[in-house]
PDB file of C-alpha atoms in Angstrom:
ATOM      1  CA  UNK A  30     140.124 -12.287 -41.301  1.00  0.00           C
ATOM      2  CA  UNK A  31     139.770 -13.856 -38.475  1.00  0.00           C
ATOM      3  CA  UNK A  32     139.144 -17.358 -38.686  1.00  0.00           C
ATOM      4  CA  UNK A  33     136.768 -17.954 -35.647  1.00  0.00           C
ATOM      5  CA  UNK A  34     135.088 -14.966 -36.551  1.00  0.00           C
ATOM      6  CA  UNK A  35     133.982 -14.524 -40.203  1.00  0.00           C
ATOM      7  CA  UNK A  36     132.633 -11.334 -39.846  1.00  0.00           C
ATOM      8  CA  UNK A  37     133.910  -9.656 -37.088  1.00  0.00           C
ATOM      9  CA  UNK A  38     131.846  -6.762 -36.730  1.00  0.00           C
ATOM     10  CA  UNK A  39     128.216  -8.055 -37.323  1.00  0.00           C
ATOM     11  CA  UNK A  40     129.521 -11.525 -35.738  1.00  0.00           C
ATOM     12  CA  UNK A  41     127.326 -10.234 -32.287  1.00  0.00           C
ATOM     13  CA  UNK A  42     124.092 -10.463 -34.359  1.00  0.00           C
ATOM     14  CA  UNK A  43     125.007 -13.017 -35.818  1.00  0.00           C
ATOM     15  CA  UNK A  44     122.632 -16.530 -34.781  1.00  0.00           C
ATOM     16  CA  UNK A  45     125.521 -18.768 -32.806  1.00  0.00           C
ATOM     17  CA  UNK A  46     126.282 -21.754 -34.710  1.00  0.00           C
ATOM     18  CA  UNK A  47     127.838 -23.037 -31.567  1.00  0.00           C
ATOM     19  CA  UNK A  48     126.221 -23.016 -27.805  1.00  0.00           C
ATOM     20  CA  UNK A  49     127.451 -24.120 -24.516  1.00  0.00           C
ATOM     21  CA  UNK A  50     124.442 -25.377 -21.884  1.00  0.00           C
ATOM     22  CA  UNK A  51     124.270 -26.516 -18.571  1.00  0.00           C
ATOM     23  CA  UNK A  52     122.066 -28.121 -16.501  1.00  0.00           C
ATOM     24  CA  UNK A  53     121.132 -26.148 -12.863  1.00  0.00           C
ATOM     25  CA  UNK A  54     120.743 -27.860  -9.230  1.00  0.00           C
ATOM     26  CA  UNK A  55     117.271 -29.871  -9.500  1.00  0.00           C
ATOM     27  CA  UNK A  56     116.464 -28.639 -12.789  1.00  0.00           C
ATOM     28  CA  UNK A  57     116.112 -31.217 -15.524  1.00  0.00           C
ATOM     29  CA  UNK A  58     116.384 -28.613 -18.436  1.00  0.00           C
ATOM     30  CA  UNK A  59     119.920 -27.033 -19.924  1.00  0.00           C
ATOM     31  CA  UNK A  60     120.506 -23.121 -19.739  1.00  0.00           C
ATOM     32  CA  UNK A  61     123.021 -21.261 -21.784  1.00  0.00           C
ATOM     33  CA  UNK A  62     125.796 -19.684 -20.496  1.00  0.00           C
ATOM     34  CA  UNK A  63     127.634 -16.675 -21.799  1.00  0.00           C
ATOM     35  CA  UNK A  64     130.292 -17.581 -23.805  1.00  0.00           C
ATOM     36  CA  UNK A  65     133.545 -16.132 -24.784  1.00  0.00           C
ATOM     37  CA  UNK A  66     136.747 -16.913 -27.125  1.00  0.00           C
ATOM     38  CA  UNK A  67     140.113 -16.981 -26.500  1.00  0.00           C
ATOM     39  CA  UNK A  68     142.683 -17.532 -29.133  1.00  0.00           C
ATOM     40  CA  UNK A  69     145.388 -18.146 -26.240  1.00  0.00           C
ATOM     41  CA  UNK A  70     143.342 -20.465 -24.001  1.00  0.00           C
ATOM     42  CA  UNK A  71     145.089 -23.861 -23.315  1.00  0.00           C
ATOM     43  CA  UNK A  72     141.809 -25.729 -23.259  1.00  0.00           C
ATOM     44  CA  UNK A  73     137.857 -25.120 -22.215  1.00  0.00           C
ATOM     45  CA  UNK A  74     137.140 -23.025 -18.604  1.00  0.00           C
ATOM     46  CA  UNK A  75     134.631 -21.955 -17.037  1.00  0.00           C
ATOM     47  CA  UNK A  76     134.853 -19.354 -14.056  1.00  0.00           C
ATOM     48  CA  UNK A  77     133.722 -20.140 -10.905  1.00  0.00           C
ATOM     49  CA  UNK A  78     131.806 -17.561 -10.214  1.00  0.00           C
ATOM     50  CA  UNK A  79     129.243 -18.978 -12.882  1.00  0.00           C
ATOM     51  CA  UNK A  80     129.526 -22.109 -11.924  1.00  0.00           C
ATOM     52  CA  UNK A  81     128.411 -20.887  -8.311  1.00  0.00           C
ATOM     53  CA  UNK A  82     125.698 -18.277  -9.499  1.00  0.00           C
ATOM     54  CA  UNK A  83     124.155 -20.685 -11.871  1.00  0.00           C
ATOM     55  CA  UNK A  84     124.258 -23.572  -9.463  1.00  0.00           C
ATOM     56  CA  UNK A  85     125.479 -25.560 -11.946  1.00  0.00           C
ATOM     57  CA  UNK A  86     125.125 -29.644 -11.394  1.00  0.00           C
ATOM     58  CA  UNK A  87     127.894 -31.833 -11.862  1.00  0.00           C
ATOM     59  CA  UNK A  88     127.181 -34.426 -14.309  1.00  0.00           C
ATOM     60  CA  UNK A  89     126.412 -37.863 -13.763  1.00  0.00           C
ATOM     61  CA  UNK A  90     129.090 -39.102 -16.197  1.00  0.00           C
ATOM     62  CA  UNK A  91     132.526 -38.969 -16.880  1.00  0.00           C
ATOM     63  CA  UNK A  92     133.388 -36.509 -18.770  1.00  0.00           C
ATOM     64  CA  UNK A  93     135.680 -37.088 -21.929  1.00  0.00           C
ATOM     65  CA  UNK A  94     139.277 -36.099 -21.283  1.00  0.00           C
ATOM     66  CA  UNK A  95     140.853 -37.151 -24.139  1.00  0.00           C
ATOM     67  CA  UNK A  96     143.356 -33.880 -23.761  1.00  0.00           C
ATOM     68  CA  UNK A  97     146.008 -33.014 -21.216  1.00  0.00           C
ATOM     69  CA  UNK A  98     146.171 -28.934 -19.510  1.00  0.00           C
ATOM     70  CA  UNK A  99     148.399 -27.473 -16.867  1.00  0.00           C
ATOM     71  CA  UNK A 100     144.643 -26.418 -15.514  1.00  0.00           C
ATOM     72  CA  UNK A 101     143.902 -30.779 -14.568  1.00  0.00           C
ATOM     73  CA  UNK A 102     146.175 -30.529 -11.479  1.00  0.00           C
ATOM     74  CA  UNK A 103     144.375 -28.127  -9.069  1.00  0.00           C
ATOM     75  CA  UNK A 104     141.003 -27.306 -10.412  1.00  0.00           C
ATOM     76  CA  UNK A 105     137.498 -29.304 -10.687  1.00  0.00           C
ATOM     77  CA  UNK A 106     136.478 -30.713 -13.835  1.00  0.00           C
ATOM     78  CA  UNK A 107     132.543 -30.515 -14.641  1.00  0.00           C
ATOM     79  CA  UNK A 108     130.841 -31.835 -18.039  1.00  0.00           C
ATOM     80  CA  UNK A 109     129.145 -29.166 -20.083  1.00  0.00           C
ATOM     81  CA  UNK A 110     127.025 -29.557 -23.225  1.00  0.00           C
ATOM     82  CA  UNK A 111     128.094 -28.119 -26.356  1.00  0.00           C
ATOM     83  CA  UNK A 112     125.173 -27.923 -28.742  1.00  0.00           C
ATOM     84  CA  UNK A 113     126.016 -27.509 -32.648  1.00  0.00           C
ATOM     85  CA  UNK A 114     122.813 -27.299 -35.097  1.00  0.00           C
ATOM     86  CA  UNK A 115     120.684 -30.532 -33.891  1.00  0.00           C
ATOM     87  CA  UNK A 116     123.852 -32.619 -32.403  1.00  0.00           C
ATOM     88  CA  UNK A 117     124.264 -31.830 -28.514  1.00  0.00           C
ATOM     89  CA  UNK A 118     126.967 -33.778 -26.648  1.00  0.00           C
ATOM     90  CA  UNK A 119     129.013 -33.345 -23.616  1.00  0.00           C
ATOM     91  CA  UNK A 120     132.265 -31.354 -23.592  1.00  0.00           C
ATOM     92  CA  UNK A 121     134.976 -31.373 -20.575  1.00  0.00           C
ATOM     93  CA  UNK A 122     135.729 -28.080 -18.853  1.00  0.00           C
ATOM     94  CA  UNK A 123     138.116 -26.769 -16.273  1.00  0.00           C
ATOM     95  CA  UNK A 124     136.828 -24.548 -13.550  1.00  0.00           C
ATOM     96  CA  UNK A 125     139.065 -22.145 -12.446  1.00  0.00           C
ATOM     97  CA  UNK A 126     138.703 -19.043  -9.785  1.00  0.00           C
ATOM     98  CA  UNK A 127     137.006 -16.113 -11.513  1.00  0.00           C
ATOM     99  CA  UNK A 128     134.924 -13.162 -10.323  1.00  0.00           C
ATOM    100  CA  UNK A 129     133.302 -12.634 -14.663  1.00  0.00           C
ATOM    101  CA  UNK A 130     130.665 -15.143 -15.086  1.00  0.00           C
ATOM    102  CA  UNK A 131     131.774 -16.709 -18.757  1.00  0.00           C
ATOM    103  CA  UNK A 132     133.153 -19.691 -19.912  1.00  0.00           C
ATOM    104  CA  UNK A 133     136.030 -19.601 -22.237  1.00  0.00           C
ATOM    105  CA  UNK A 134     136.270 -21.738 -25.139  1.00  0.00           C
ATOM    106  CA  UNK A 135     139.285 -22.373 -27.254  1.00  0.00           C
ATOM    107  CA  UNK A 136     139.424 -22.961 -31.096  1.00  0.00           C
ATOM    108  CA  UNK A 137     141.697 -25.767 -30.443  1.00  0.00           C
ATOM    109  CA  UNK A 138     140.152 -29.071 -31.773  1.00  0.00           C
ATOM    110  CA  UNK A 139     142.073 -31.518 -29.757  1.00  0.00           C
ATOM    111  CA  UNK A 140     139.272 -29.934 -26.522  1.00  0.00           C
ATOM    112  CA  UNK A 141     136.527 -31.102 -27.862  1.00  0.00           C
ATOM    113  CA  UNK A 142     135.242 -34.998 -27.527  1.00  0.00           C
ATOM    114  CA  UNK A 143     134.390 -34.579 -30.985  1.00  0.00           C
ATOM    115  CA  UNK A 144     135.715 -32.550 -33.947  1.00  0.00           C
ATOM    116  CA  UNK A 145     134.316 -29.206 -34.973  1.00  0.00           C
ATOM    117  CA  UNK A 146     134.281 -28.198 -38.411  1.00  0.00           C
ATOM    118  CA  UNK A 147     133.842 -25.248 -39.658  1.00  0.00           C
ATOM    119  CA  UNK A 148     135.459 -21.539 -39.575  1.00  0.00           C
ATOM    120  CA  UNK A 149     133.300 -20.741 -36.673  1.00  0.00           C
ATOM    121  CA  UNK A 150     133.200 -22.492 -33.374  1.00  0.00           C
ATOM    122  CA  UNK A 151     131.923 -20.026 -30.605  1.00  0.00           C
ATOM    123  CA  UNK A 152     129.555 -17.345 -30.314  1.00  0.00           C
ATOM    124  CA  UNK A 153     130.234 -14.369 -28.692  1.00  0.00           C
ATOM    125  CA  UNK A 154     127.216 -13.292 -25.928  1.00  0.00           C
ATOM    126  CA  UNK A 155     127.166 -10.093 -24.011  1.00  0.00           C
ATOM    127  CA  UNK A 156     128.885 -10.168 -20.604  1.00  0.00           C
ATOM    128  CA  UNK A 157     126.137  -8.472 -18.037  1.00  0.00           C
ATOM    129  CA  UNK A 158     127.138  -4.946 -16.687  1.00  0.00           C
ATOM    130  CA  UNK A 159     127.731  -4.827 -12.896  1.00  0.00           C
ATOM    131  CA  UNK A 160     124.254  -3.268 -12.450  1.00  0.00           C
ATOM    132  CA  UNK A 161     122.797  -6.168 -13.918  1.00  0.00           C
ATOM    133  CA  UNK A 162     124.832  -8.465 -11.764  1.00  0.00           C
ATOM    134  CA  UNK A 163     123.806  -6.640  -8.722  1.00  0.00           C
ATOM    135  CA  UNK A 164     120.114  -6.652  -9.853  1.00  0.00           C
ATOM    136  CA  UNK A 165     120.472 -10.542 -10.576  1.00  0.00           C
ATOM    137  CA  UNK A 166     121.664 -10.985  -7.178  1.00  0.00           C
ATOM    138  CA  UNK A 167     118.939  -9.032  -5.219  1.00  0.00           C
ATOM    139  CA  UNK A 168     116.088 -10.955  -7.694  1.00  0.00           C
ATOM    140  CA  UNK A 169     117.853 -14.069  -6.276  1.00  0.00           C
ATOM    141  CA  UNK A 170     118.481 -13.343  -3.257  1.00  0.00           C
ATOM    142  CA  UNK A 171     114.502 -12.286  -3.033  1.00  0.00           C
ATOM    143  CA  UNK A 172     113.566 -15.478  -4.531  1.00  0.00           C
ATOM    144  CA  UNK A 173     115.382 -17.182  -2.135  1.00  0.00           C
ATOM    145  CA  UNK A 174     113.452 -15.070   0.592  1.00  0.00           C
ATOM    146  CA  UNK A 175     109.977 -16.082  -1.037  1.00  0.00           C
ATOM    147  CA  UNK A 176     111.191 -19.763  -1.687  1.00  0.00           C
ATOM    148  CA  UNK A 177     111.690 -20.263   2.019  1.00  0.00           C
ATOM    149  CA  UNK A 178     108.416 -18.059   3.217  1.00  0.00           C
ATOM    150  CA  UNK A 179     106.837 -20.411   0.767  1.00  0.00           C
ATOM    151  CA  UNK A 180     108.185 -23.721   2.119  1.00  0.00           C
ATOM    152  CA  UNK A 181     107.561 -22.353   6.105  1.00  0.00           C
ATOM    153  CA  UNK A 182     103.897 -21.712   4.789  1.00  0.00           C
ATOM    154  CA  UNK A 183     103.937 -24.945   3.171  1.00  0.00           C
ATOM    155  CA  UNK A 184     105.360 -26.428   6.399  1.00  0.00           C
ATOM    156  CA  UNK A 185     103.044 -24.750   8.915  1.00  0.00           C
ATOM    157  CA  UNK A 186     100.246 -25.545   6.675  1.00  0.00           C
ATOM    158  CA  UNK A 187     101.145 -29.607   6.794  1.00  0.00           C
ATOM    159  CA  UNK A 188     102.212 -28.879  10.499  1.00  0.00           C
ATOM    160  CA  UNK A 189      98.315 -27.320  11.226  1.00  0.00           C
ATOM    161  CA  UNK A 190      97.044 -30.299   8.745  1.00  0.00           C
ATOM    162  CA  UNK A 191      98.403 -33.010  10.729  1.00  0.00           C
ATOM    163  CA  UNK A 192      97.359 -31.625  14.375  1.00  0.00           C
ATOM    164  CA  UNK A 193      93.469 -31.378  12.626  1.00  0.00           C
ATOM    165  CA  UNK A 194      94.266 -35.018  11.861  1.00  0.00           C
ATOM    166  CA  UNK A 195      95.102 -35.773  15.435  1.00  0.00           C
ATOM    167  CA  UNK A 196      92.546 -33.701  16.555  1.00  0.00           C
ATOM    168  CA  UNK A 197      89.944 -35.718  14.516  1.00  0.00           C
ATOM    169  CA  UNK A 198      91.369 -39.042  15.284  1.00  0.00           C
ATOM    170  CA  UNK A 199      91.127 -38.073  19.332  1.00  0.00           C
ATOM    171  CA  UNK A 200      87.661 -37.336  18.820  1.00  0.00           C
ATOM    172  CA  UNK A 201      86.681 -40.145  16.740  1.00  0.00           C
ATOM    173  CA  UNK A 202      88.347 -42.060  19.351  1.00  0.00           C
ATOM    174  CA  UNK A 203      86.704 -40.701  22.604  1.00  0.00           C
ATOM    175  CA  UNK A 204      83.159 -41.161  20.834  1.00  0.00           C
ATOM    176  CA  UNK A 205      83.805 -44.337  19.975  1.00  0.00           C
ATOM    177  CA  UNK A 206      84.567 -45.192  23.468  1.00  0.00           C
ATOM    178  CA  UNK A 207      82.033 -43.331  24.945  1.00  0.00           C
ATOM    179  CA  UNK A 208      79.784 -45.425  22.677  1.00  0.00           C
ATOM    180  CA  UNK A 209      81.094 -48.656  23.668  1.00  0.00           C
ATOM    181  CA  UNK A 210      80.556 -47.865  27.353  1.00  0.00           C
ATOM    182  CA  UNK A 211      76.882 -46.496  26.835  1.00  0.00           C
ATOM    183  CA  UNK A 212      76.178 -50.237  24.919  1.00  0.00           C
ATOM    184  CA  UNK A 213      77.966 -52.005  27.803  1.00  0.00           C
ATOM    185  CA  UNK A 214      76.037 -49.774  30.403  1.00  0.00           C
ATOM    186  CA  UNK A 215      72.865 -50.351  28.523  1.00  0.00           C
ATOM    187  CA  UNK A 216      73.340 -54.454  27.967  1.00  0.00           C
ATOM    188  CA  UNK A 217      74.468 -54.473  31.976  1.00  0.00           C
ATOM    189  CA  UNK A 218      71.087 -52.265  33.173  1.00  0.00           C
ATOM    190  CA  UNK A 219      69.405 -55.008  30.322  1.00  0.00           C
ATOM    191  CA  UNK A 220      70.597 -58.116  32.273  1.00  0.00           C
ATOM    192  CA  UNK A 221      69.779 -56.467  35.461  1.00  0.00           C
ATOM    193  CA  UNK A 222      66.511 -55.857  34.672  1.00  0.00           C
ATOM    194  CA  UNK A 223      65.956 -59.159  33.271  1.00  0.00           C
ATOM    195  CA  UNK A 224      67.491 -60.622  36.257  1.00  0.00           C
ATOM    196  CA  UNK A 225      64.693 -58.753  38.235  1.00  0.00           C
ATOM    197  CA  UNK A 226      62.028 -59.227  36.434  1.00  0.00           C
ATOM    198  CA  UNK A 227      62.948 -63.343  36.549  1.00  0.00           C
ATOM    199  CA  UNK A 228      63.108 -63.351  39.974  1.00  0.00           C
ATOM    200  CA  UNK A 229      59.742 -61.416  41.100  1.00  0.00           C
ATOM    201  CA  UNK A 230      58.221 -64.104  38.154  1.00  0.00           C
ATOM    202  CA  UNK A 231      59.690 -67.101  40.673  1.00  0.00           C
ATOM    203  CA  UNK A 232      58.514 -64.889  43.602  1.00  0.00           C
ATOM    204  CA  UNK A 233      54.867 -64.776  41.918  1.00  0.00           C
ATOM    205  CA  UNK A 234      54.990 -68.231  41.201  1.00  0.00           C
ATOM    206  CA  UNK A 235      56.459 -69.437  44.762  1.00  0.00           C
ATOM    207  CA  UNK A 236      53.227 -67.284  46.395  1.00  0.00           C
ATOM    208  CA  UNK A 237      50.467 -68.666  43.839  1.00  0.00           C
ATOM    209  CA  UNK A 238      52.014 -72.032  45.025  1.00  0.00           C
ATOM    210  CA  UNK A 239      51.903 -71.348  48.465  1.00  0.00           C
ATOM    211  CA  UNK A 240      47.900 -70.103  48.045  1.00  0.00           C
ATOM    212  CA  UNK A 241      47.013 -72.771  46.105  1.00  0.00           C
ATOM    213  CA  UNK A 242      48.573 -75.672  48.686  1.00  0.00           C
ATOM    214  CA  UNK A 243      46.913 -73.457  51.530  1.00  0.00           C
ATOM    215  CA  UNK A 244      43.441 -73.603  49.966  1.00  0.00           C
ATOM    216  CA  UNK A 245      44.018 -77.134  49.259  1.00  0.00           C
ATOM    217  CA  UNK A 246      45.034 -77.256  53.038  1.00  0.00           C
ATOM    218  CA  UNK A 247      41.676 -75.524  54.246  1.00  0.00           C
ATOM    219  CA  UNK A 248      39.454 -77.758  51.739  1.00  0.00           C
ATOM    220  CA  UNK A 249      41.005 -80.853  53.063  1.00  0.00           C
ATOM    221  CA  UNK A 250      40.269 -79.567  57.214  1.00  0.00           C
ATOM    222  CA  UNK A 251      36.928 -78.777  56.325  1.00  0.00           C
ATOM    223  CA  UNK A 252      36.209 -81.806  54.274  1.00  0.00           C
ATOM    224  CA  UNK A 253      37.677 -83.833  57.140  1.00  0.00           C
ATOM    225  CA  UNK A 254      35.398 -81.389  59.590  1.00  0.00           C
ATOM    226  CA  UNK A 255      32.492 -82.375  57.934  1.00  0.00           C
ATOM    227  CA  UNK A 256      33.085 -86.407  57.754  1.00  0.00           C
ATOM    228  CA  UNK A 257      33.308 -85.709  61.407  1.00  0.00           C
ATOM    229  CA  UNK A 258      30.249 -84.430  61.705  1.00  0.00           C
ATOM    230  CA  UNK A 259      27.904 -86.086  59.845  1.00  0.00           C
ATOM    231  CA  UNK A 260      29.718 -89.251  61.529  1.00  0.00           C
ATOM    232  CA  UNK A 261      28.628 -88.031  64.833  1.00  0.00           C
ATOM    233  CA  UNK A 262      25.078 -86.548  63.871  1.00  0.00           C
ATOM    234  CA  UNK A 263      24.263 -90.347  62.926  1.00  0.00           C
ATOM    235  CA  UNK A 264      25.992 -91.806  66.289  1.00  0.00           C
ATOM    236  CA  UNK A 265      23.523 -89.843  68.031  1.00  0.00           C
ATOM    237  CA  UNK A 266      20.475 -90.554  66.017  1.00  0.00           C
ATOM    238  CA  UNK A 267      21.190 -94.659  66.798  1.00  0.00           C
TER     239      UNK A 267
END
């Protein structure tokens, strides 16, 4: 019996006591990856081409390379998560050129940051056929298409946004100008008709003035005119 696989047959229905995740470009949450088992693997791989379908993000830390493989020399390393029952913790992994999207795990104990127990270490998941590959790459690829028609929406939509803004500031601007320059027009048509309406009161006054010493004038002639008279009127009567 095979030691990795306890029952060998019914091992693909079987609920995997052992997953590997990772976590995608901009996405906070792990996804699992298919997963195969090789007896004869050196150490832990994963192919590139699912590390460049899934977008897969490098992790943040170190991961733990507590084990030497001929694979360290010329490939990238990248820190997976291998989850077993409720413990989840990060496991090194070698990715090396590949056209099947699977990683490859290895029953060898000294690959793991921490040790495995058990008689099972790796579930076995379903490879996709090439039709479903194919499909998976048009639904991307027409995601893709949608994600960007989305953002250029999203982009003309801030774009046409903005100008409104502009728009709205412009004419908040010219009105407030043009209100400003009625007021100053109004207060300057104010003064001058204040102005006016000062000077034809010192005209009114000036002219009343003038009257008033005139009369006085012609009171004072015929007052004298009179003295005169009545002066001569008794001359004559001596």
């Amino acid at each position: 019996m095979n030691p990795f696989f306890p029952n060998d047959v019914g091992s693909l229905q079987d609920e995997p006591i052992l997953e590997v995740y990772a976590r995608p470009q901009g996405n906070r949450g792990l996804r699992p990856l298919p997963v195969v088992h090789d007896e004869n693997a050196s150490c832990c791989t994963i192919t590139s081409a699912l590390y460049n379908t899934y977008r897969l993000d490098l992790t943040s830390y170190p991961p733990e390379d507590d084990y030497s493989c001929h694979h360290a020399s010329h490939s990238a390393r990248v820190g997976l998560y291998l989850n077993r029952g409720m413990i989840t913790y990060p496991v090194t992994f070698c990715v090396l050129e590949g056209s099947e999207m699977v990683a490859v795990m290895t029953g060898k104990e000294s690959c793991w940051s921490k040790q495995v127990t058990g008689n099972r270490i790796a579930a076995i998941v379903s490879l996709r056929s090439k039709e479903e590959l194919e499909e998976l790459e048009r639904k991307q690829a027409a995601d893709f298409e949608i994600m960007l028609r989305e953002c250029e929406e999203e982009s003309q939509r801030y774009a046409a946004e903005f100008r409104a803004m502009d728009e709205r500031d412009a004419t908040f601007q010219r009105q407030r100008q043009q209100a400003q320059q009625a007021q100053a027009q109004q207060a300057q048509q104010a003064q001058a008709q204040q102005a006016q309406a000062q000077q034809a009161q010192a005209q009114q006054a000036q002219a009343q003035q003038a009257q008033a010493q005139q009369a006085q004038a012609q009171q004072a002639q015929a007052h004298q005119r009179a003295q005169q008279t009545a002066h001569r009127d008794g001359g004559d009567n001596c």
